[in-house]
PDB file of C-alpha atoms in Angstrom:
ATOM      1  CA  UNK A   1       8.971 -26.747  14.091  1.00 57.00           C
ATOM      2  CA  UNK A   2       9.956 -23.562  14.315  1.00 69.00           C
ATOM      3  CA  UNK A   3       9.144 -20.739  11.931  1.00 91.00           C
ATOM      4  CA  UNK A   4      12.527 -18.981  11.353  1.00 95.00           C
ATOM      5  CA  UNK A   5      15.440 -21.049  11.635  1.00 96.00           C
ATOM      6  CA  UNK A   6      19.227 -20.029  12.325  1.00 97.00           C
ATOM      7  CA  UNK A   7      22.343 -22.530  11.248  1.00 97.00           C
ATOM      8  CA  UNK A   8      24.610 -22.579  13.171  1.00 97.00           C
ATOM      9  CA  UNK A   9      23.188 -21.294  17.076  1.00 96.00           C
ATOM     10  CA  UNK A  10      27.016 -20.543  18.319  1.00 96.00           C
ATOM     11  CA  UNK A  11      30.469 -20.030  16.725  1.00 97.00           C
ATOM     12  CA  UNK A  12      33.698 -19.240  17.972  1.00 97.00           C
ATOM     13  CA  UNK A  13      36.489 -18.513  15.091  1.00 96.00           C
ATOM     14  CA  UNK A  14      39.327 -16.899  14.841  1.00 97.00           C
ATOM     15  CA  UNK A  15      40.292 -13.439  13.124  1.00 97.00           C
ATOM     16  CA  UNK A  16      40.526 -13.350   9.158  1.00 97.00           C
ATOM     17  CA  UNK A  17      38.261 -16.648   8.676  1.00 97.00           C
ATOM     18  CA  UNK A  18      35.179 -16.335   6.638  1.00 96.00           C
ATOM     19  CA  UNK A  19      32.172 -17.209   8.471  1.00 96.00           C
ATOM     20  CA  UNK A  20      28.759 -17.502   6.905  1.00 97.00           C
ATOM     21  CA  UNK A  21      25.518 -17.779   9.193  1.00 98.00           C
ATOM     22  CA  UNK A  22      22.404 -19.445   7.446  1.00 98.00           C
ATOM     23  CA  UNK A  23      18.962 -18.423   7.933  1.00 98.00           C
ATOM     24  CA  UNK A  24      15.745 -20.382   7.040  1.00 97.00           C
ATOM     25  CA  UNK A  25      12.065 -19.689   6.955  1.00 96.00           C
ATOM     26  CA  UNK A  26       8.873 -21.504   6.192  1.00 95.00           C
ATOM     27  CA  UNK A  27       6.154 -18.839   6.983  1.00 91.00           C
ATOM     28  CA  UNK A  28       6.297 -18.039   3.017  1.00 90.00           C
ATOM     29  CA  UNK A  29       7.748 -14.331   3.508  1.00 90.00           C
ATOM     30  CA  UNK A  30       9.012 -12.522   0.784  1.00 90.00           C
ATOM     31  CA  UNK A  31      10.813 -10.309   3.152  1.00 92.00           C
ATOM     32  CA  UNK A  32      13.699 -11.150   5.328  1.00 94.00           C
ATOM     33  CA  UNK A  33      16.675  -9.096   7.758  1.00 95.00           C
ATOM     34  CA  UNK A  34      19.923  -9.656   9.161  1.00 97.00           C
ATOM     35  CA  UNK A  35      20.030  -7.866  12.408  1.00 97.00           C
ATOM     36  CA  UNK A  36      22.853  -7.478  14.815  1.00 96.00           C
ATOM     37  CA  UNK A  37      22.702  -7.406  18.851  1.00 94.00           C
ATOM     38  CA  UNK A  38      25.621  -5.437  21.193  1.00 93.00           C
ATOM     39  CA  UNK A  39      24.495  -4.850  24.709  1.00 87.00           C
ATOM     40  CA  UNK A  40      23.315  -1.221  24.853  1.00 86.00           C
ATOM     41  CA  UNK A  41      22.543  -0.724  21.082  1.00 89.00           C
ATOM     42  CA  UNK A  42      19.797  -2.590  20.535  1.00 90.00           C
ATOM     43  CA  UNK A  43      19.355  -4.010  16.978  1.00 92.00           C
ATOM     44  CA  UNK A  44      21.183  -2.647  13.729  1.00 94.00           C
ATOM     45  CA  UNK A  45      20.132  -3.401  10.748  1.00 95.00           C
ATOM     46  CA  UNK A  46      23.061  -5.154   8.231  1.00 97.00           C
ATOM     47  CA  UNK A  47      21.630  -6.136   5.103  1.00 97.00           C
ATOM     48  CA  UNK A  48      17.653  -6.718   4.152  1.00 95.00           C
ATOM     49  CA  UNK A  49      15.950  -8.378   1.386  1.00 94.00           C
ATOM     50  CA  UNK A  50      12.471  -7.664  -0.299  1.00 91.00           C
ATOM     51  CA  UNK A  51      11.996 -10.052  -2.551  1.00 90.00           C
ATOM     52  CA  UNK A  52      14.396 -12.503  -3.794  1.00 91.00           C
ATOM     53  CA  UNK A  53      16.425 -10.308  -6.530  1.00 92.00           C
ATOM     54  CA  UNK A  54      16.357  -7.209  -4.127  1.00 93.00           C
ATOM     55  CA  UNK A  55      19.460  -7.122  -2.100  1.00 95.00           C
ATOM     56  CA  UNK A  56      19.358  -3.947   0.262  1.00 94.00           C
ATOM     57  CA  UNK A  57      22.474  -2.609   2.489  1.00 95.00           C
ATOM     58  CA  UNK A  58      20.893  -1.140   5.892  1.00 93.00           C
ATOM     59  CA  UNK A  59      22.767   0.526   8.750  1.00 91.00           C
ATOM     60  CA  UNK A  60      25.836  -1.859   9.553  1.00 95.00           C
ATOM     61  CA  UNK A  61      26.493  -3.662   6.075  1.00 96.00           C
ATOM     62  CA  UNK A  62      30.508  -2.797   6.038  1.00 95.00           C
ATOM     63  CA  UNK A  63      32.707  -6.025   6.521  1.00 95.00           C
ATOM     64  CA  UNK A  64      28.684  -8.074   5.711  1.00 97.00           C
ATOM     65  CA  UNK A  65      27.686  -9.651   2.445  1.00 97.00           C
ATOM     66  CA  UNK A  66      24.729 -11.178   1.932  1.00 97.00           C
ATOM     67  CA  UNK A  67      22.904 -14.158  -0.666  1.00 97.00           C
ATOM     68  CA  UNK A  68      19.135 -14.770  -0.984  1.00 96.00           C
ATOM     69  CA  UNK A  69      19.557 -18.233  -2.655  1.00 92.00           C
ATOM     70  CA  UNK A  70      15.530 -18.307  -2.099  1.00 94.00           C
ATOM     71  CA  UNK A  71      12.617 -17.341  -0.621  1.00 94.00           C
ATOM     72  CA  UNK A  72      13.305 -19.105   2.262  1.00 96.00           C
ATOM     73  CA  UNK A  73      17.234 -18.942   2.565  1.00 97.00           C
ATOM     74  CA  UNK A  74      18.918 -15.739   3.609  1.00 98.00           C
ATOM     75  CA  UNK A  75      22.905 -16.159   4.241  1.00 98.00           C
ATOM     76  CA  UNK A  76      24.821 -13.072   5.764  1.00 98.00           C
ATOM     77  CA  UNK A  77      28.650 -13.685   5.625  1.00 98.00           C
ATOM     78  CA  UNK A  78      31.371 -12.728   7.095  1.00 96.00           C
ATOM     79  CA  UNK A  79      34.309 -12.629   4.381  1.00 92.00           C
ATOM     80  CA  UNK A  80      37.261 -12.040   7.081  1.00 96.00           C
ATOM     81  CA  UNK A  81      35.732 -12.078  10.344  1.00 96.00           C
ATOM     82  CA  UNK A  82      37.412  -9.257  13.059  1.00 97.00           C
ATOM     83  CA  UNK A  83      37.002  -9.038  17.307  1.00 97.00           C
ATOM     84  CA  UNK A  84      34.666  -6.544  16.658  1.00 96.00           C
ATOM     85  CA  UNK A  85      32.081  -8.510  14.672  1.00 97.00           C
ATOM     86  CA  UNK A  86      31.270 -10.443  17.758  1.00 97.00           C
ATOM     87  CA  UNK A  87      27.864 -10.031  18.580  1.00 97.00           C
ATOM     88  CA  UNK A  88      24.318 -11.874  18.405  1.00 95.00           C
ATOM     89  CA  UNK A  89      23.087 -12.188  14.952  1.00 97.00           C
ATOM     90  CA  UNK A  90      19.336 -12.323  14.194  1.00 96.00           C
ATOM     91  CA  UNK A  91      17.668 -13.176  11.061  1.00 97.00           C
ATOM     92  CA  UNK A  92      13.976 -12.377  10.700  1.00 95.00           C
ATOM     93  CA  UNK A  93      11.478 -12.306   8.322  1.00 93.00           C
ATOM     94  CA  UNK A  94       7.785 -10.254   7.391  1.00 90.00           C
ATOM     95  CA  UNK A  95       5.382  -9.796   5.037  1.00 83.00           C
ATOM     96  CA  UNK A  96       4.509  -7.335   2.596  1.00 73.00           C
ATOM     97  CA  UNK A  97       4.573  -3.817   4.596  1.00 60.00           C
ATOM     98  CA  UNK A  98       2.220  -0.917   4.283  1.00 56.00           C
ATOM     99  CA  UNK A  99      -0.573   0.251   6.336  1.00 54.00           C
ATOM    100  CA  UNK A 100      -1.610  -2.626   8.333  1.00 54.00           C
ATOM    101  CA  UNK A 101       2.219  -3.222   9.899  1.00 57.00           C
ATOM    102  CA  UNK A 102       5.329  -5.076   9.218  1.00 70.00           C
ATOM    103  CA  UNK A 103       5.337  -7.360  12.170  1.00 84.00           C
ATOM    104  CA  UNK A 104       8.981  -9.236  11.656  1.00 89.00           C
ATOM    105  CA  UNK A 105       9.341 -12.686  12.848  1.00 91.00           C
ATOM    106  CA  UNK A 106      12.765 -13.465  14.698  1.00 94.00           C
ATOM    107  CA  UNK A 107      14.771 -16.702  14.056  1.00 95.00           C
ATOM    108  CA  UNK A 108      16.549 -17.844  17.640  1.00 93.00           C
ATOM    109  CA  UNK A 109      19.606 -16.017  17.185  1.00 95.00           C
ATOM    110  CA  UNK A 110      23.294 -16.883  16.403  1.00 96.00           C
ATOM    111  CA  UNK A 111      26.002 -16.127  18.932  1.00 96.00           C
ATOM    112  CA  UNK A 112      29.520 -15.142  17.321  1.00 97.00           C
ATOM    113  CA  UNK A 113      32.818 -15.015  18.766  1.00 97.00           C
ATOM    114  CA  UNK A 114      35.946 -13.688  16.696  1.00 97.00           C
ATOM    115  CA  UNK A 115      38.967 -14.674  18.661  1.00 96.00           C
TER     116      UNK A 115
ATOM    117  CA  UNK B   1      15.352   9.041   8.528  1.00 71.00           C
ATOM    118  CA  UNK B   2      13.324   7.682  11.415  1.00 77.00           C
ATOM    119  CA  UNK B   3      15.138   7.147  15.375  1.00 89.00           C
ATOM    120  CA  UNK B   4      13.681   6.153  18.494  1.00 94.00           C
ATOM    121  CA  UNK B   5      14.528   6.671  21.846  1.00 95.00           C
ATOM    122  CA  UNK B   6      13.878   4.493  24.904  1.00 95.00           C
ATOM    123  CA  UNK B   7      14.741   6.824  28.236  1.00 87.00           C
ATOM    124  CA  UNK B   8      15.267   4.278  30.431  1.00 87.00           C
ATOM    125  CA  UNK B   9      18.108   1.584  29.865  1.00 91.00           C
ATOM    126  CA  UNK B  10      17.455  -0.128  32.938  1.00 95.00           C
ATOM    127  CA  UNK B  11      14.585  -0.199  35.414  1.00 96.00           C
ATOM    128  CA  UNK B  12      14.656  -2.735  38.363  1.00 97.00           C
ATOM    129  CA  UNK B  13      11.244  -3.058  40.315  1.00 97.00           C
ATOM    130  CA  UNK B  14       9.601  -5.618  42.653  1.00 97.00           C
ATOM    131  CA  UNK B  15       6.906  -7.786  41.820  1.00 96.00           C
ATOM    132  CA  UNK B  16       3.635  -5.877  41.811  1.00 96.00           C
ATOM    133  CA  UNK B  17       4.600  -2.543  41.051  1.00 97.00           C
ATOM    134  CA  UNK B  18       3.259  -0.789  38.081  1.00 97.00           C
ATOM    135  CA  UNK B  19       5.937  -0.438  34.964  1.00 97.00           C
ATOM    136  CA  UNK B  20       5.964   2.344  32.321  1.00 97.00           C
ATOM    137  CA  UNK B  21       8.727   2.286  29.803  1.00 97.00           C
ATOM    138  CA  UNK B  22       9.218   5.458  27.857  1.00 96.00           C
ATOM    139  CA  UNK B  23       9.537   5.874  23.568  1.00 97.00           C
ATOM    140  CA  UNK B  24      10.000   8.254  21.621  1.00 96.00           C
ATOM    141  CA  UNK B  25      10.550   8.216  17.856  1.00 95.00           C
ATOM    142  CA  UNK B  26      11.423  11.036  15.517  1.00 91.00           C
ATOM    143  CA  UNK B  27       9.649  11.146  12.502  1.00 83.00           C
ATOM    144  CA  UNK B  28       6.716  13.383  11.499  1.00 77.00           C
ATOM    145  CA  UNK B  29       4.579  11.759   9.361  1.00 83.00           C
ATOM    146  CA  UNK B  30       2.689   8.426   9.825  1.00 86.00           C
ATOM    147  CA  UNK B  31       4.231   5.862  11.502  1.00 88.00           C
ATOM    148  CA  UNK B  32       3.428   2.009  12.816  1.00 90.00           C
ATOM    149  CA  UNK B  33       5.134   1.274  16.239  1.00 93.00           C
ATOM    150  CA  UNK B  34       6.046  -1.880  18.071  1.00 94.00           C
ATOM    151  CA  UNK B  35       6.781  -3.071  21.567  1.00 97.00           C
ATOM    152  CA  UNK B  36       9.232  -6.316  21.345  1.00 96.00           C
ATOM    153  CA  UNK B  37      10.252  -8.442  24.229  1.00 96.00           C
ATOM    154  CA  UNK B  38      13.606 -10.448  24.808  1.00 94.00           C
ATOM    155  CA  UNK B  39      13.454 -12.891  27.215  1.00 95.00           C
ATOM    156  CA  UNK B  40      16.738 -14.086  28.544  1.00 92.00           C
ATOM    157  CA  UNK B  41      18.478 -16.275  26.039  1.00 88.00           C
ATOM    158  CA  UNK B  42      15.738 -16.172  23.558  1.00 89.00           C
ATOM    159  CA  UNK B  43      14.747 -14.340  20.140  1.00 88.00           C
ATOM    160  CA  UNK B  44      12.650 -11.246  19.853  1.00 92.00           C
ATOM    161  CA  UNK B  45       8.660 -11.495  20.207  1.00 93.00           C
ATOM    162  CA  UNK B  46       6.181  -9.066  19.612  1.00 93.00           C
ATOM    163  CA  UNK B  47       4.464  -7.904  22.293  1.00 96.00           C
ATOM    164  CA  UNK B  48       2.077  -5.050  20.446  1.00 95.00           C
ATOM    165  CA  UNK B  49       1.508  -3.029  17.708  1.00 93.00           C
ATOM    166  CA  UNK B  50      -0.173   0.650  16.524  1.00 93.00           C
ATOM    167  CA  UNK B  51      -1.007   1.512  13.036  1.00 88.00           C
ATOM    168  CA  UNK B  52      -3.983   3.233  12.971  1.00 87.00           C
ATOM    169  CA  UNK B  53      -7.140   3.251  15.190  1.00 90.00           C
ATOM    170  CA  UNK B  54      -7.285   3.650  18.961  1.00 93.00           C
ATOM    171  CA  UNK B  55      -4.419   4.857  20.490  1.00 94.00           C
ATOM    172  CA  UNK B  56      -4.431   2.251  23.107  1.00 96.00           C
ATOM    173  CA  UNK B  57      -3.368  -0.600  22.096  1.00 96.00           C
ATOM    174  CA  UNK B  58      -3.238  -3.957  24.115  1.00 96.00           C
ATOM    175  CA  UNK B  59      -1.043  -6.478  23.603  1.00 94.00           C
ATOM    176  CA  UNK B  60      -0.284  -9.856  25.133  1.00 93.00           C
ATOM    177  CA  UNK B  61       0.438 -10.832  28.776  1.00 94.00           C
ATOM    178  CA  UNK B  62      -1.027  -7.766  30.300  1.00 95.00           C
ATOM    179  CA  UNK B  63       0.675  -5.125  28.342  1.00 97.00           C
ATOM    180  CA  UNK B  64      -0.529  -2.126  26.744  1.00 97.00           C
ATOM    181  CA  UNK B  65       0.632   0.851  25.198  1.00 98.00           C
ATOM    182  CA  UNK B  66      -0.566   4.240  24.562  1.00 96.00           C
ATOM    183  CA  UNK B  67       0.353   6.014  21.126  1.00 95.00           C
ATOM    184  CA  UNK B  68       0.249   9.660  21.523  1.00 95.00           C
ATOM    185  CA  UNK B  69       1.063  11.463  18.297  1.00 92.00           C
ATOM    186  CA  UNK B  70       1.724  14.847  19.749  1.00 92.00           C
ATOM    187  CA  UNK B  71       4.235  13.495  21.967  1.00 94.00           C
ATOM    188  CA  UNK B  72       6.346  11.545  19.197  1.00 95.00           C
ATOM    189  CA  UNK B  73       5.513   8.870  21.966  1.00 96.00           C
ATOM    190  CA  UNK B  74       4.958   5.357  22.696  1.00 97.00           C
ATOM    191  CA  UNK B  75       5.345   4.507  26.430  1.00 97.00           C
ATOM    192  CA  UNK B  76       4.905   0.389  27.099  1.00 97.00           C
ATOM    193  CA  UNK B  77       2.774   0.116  30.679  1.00 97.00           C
ATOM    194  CA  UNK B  78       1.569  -2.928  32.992  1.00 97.00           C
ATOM    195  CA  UNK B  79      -0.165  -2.318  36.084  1.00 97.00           C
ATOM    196  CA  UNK B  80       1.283  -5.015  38.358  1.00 97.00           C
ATOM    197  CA  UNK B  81       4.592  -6.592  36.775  1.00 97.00           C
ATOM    198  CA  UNK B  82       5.571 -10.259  37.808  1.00 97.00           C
ATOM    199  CA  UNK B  83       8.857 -11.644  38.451  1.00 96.00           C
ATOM    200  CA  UNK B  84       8.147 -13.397  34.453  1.00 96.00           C
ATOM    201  CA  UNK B  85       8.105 -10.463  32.797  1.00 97.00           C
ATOM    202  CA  UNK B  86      12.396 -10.131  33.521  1.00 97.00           C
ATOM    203  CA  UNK B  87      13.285  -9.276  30.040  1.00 97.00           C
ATOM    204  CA  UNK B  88      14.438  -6.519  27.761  1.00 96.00           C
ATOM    205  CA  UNK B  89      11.975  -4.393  25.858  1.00 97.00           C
ATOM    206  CA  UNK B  90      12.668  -2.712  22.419  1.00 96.00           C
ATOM    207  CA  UNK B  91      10.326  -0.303  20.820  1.00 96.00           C
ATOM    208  CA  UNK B  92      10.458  -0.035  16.948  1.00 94.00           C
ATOM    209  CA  UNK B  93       8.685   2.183  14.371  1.00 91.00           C
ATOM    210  CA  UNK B  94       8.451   2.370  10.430  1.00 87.00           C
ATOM    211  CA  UNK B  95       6.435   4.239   8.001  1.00 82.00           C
ATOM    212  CA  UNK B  96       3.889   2.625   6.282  1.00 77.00           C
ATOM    213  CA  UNK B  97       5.149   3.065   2.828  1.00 72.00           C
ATOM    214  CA  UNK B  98       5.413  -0.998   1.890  1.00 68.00           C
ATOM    215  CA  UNK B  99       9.083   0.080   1.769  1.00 72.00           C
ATOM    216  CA  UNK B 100      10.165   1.003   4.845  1.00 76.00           C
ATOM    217  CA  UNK B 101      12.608  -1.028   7.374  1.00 86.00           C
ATOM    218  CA  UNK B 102      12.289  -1.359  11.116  1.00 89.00           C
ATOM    219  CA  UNK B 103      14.619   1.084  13.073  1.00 91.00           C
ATOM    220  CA  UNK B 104      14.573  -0.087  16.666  1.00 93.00           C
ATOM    221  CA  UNK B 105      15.760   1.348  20.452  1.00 94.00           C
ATOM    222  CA  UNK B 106      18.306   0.237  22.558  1.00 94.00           C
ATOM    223  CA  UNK B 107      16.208  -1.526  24.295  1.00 95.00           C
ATOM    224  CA  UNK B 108      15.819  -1.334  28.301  1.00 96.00           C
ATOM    225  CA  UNK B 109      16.771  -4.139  30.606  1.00 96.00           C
ATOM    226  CA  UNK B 110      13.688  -4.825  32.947  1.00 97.00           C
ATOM    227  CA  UNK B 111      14.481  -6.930  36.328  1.00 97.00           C
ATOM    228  CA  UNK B 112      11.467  -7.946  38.107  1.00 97.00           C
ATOM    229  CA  UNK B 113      12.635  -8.883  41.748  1.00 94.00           C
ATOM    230  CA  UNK B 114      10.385 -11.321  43.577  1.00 88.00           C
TER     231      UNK B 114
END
């Protein structure tokens, strides 16, 4: 099974729904990311989570909320979805950081269309 | 605030050839770096990693990277690329404070042509 899970893999909605994409992990990290994709800009960082009563905003977090309902759930939503929210949306997770590394684990991705 | 840069957005070479992708990050105290890899359709992987030690740094499936901290740089090379290694390649870089986040390139498209 895999580590870092991703509910649901594709979605195709239409401007001004609310959308909420579910992340799950079972490799016992306190840490965990929502990342976005666009072709050209890499990854951008939305919203992160250190432990499960830190709630952090990173780069991208306008028109994102997030919930850590555990430490294995991580839910980024989407309160009224626009066109120009449509990306690739990657959850991943890592231990604690510091000298040794923060290698982040990457769920399989969800792909989002806002119509 | 940290940034990296990754010169090249897309390199196209034939099978065999020798790849070097180019990073550079801007941040002047100690850093870790990483080397992801996105194959098509899939999630992100980590290829390699620096955070202290040698500066060349070997990772899986033939890659290896060199960390040169005069530079700000840490170029991604393979001697002899194969037509499997079609992906695209992020590098990524964060302090080693407990508390810092990942800040990543744009990545660069690599397409191996057999």
């Amino acid at each position: 099974d895999a580590d870092v899970t991703q509910t649901p893999r594709n979605r195709i909605t239409k401007t001004g729904k609310r959308i909420m994409l579910e992340c799950s992990q079972t490799k016992g990290h306190d840490r965990m990311y929502w990342y976005r994709q666009d072709p050209g800009l890499g990854l951008r960082l939305i919203y992160y989570s250190f432990d499960v009563k830190d709630i952090n905003k990173g780069e991208i977090s306008d028109g994102y909320s997030v919930s850590r309902q555990a430490q294995a759930k991580f839910s980024l939503s989407l309160e009224s979805a626009i066109p120009n929210q449509t990306a690739l949306y990657f959850c991943a997770t890592s231990g604690t950081g510091g000298i040794g590394g923060d290698e982040q684990f990457f769920g399989p991705g969800t792909r989002l269309t806002v119509l | 605030a940290q940034s990296v840069s990754q010169h090249n957005h897309h390199v196209i070479l034939s099978e065999a050839a020798s790849l070097e992708l180019g990073c550079n990050y801007s941040y002047g105290g100690t850093v870790n770096l990483f080397w992801y890899v996105q194959y098509p359709g899939q999630h992100l992987q980590l290829l390699l990693k620096y955070f202290s030690g040698d500066p060349l740094v070997k990772g899986i499936k033939g890659f290896e990277a060199e960390f040169i901290k005069s530079k700000f740089s840490f170029n991604l090379r393979k001697p002899s690329v194969q037509w499997s290694d079609t992906a695209e390649y992020f590098c990524a870089v964060n302090r080693p404070s407990g508390y810092s986040t990942l800040t990543f390139g744009k990545g660069t498209m690599l397409l191996v042509s057999p």
